[in-house]
PDB file of C-alpha atoms in Angstrom:
ATOM      1  CA  UNK N   1     -11.584   4.055  12.712  1.00 56.00           C
ATOM      2  CA  UNK N   2     -12.281   3.935   8.985  1.00 63.00           C
ATOM      3  CA  UNK N   3     -12.378   0.688   7.012  1.00 74.00           C
ATOM      4  CA  UNK N   4      -9.170   0.122   5.129  1.00 84.00           C
ATOM      5  CA  UNK N   5      -9.970  -0.720   1.488  1.00 90.00           C
ATOM      6  CA  UNK N   6      -6.418  -1.551   0.490  1.00 93.00           C
ATOM      7  CA  UNK N   7      -4.972  -4.945   1.225  1.00 93.00           C
ATOM      8  CA  UNK N   8      -1.576  -6.667   1.047  1.00 94.00           C
ATOM      9  CA  UNK N   9      -0.435  -7.499  -2.521  1.00 94.00           C
ATOM     10  CA  UNK N  10      -2.610  -4.722  -4.079  1.00 94.00           C
ATOM     11  CA  UNK N  11      -0.866  -2.616  -6.746  1.00 96.00           C
ATOM     12  CA  UNK N  12      -1.150   1.027  -5.825  1.00 96.00           C
ATOM     13  CA  UNK N  13      -0.011   4.490  -6.969  1.00 97.00           C
ATOM     14  CA  UNK N  14       1.051   7.265  -4.620  1.00 96.00           C
ATOM     15  CA  UNK N  15      -1.229  10.246  -5.177  1.00 95.00           C
ATOM     16  CA  UNK N  16       0.213  12.774  -2.711  1.00 95.00           C
ATOM     17  CA  UNK N  17       3.530  13.738  -1.074  1.00 92.00           C
ATOM     18  CA  UNK N  18       7.167  13.544  -2.104  1.00 93.00           C
ATOM     19  CA  UNK N  19       6.699  10.094  -3.666  1.00 93.00           C
ATOM     20  CA  UNK N  20       3.715  11.180  -5.879  1.00 95.00           C
ATOM     21  CA  UNK N  21       3.399   9.183  -9.111  1.00 95.00           C
ATOM     22  CA  UNK N  22       5.384   6.156  -7.971  1.00 96.00           C
ATOM     23  CA  UNK N  23       3.805   2.714  -8.175  1.00 96.00           C
ATOM     24  CA  UNK N  24       4.366  -0.542  -6.318  1.00 96.00           C
ATOM     25  CA  UNK N  25       2.868  -3.454  -4.472  1.00 97.00           C
ATOM     26  CA  UNK N  26       1.754  -3.235  -0.859  1.00 97.00           C
ATOM     27  CA  UNK N  27       3.956  -5.534   1.200  1.00 97.00           C
ATOM     28  CA  UNK N  28       2.547  -4.761   4.689  1.00 96.00           C
ATOM     29  CA  UNK N  29      -0.446  -2.914   6.163  1.00 95.00           C
ATOM     30  CA  UNK N  30      -0.569  -1.408   9.684  1.00 94.00           C
ATOM     31  CA  UNK N  31      -4.344  -1.340  10.419  1.00 92.00           C
ATOM     32  CA  UNK N  32      -4.053   0.530  13.760  1.00 92.00           C
ATOM     33  CA  UNK N  33      -1.879   3.274  12.290  1.00 93.00           C
ATOM     34  CA  UNK N  34      -3.572   3.632   8.875  1.00 93.00           C
ATOM     35  CA  UNK N  35      -0.230   3.124   7.138  1.00 95.00           C
ATOM     36  CA  UNK N  36       1.214   0.764   4.554  1.00 96.00           C
ATOM     37  CA  UNK N  37       4.651  -0.201   3.211  1.00 97.00           C
ATOM     38  CA  UNK N  38       4.876  -0.130  -0.585  1.00 97.00           C
ATOM     39  CA  UNK N  39       7.584  -2.086  -2.359  1.00 96.00           C
ATOM     40  CA  UNK N  40      10.328   0.183  -3.800  1.00 94.00           C
ATOM     41  CA  UNK N  41       8.641   3.441  -2.684  1.00 95.00           C
ATOM     42  CA  UNK N  42       9.613   5.843   0.184  1.00 94.00           C
ATOM     43  CA  UNK N  43      13.141   4.544   0.737  1.00 95.00           C
ATOM     44  CA  UNK N  44      14.966   6.023   3.722  1.00 96.00           C
ATOM     45  CA  UNK N  45      18.626   5.704   4.765  1.00 95.00           C
ATOM     46  CA  UNK N  46      19.306   4.115   8.119  1.00 92.00           C
ATOM     47  CA  UNK N  47      22.733   4.263   9.662  1.00 93.00           C
ATOM     48  CA  UNK N  48      23.654   0.960  11.397  1.00 92.00           C
ATOM     49  CA  UNK N  49      26.413   0.020  13.770  1.00 93.00           C
ATOM     50  CA  UNK N  50      28.415  -3.123  13.053  1.00 93.00           C
ATOM     51  CA  UNK N  51      26.758  -6.168  14.617  1.00 91.00           C
ATOM     52  CA  UNK N  52      26.767  -9.972  14.297  1.00 92.00           C
ATOM     53  CA  UNK N  53      24.053  -9.783  11.570  1.00 86.00           C
ATOM     54  CA  UNK N  54      25.822  -6.979   9.595  1.00 83.00           C
ATOM     55  CA  UNK N  55      29.545  -7.012  10.485  1.00 89.00           C
ATOM     56  CA  UNK N  56      30.245  -4.168   8.055  1.00 89.00           C
ATOM     57  CA  UNK N  57      27.615  -1.787   9.425  1.00 88.00           C
ATOM     58  CA  UNK N  58      27.129   1.380   7.345  1.00 92.00           C
ATOM     59  CA  UNK N  59      24.089   2.953   5.573  1.00 92.00           C
ATOM     60  CA  UNK N  60      21.169   0.732   4.747  1.00 90.00           C
ATOM     61  CA  UNK N  61      18.235   1.644   2.465  1.00 93.00           C
ATOM     62  CA  UNK N  62      14.906   0.746   4.054  1.00 92.00           C
ATOM     63  CA  UNK N  63      11.238   1.177   2.991  1.00 94.00           C
ATOM     64  CA  UNK N  64       9.223   3.481   5.242  1.00 96.00           C
ATOM     65  CA  UNK N  65       5.484   3.415   5.595  1.00 96.00           C
ATOM     66  CA  UNK N  66       3.020   5.767   3.874  1.00 95.00           C
ATOM     67  CA  UNK N  67      -0.397   6.930   5.017  1.00 95.00           C
ATOM     68  CA  UNK N  68      -3.187   4.934   3.377  1.00 94.00           C
ATOM     69  CA  UNK N  69      -4.896   8.196   2.319  1.00 93.00           C
ATOM     70  CA  UNK N  70      -1.934   8.875  -0.022  1.00 95.00           C
ATOM     71  CA  UNK N  71      -2.392   5.613  -1.913  1.00 95.00           C
ATOM     72  CA  UNK N  72      -4.886   4.693  -4.723  1.00 95.00           C
ATOM     73  CA  UNK N  73      -5.593   1.195  -6.046  1.00 95.00           C
ATOM     74  CA  UNK N  74      -4.437   0.486  -9.590  1.00 95.00           C
ATOM     75  CA  UNK N  75      -6.590  -1.597 -11.921  1.00 92.00           C
ATOM     76  CA  UNK N  76      -5.286  -2.221 -15.440  1.00 89.00           C
ATOM     77  CA  UNK N  77      -2.909   0.757 -14.987  1.00 89.00           C
ATOM     78  CA  UNK N  78      -5.658   3.167 -14.003  1.00 92.00           C
ATOM     79  CA  UNK N  79      -6.453   4.557 -10.567  1.00 94.00           C
ATOM     80  CA  UNK N  80      -9.831   3.506  -9.189  1.00 94.00           C
ATOM     81  CA  UNK N  81     -11.823   3.832  -5.965  1.00 93.00           C
ATOM     82  CA  UNK N  82     -12.861   0.674  -4.076  1.00 93.00           C
ATOM     83  CA  UNK N  83     -16.367  -0.183  -2.862  1.00 93.00           C
ATOM     84  CA  UNK N  84     -17.954  -3.171  -1.135  1.00 93.00           C
ATOM     85  CA  UNK N  85     -21.185  -5.022  -1.992  1.00 94.00           C
ATOM     86  CA  UNK N  86     -22.838  -8.292  -1.239  1.00 94.00           C
ATOM     87  CA  UNK N  87     -22.783 -11.003  -3.955  1.00 93.00           C
ATOM     88  CA  UNK N  88     -24.417 -14.313  -3.102  1.00 93.00           C
ATOM     89  CA  UNK N  89     -24.212 -13.587   0.572  1.00 92.00           C
ATOM     90  CA  UNK N  90     -20.460 -12.720   0.492  1.00 94.00           C
ATOM     91  CA  UNK N  91     -18.854  -9.303   0.875  1.00 92.00           C
ATOM     92  CA  UNK N  92     -16.894  -8.497  -2.236  1.00 93.00           C
ATOM     93  CA  UNK N  93     -14.540  -5.581  -3.101  1.00 93.00           C
ATOM     94  CA  UNK N  94     -15.237  -3.937  -6.503  1.00 94.00           C
ATOM     95  CA  UNK N  95     -13.847  -1.157  -8.642  1.00 93.00           C
ATOM     96  CA  UNK N  96     -16.147   1.850  -8.761  1.00 93.00           C
ATOM     97  CA  UNK N  97     -14.722   2.873 -12.152  1.00 92.00           C
ATOM     98  CA  UNK N  98     -15.331  -0.446 -13.985  1.00 91.00           C
ATOM     99  CA  UNK N  99     -17.882  -2.031 -11.626  1.00 91.00           C
ATOM    100  CA  UNK N 100     -15.839  -5.346 -11.658  1.00 91.00           C
ATOM    101  CA  UNK N 101     -15.068  -7.449  -8.613  1.00 91.00           C
ATOM    102  CA  UNK N 102     -11.486  -7.201  -7.479  1.00 87.00           C
TER     103      UNK N 102
END
């Protein structure tokens, strides 16, 4: 399995698929499935029956996951690739475009 370079609370842009061009913050990452949920992106409609939690029932908008390969990290509004290096004995993520630590 490949190393996931995107983490929770990273700002990302969708670079492929129906949601291409949309931006948001990662709220959850599923490491075993290589997928992530991005805030406000890839909303799907889910039909729910009335229950104790939602007595009305009806159609609920819900965020679905996207494949990590379709996401790119945003740094100062620009897309960048992520790399790793050792600094003072610690593993640090850095932007390959600006060479700054993230």
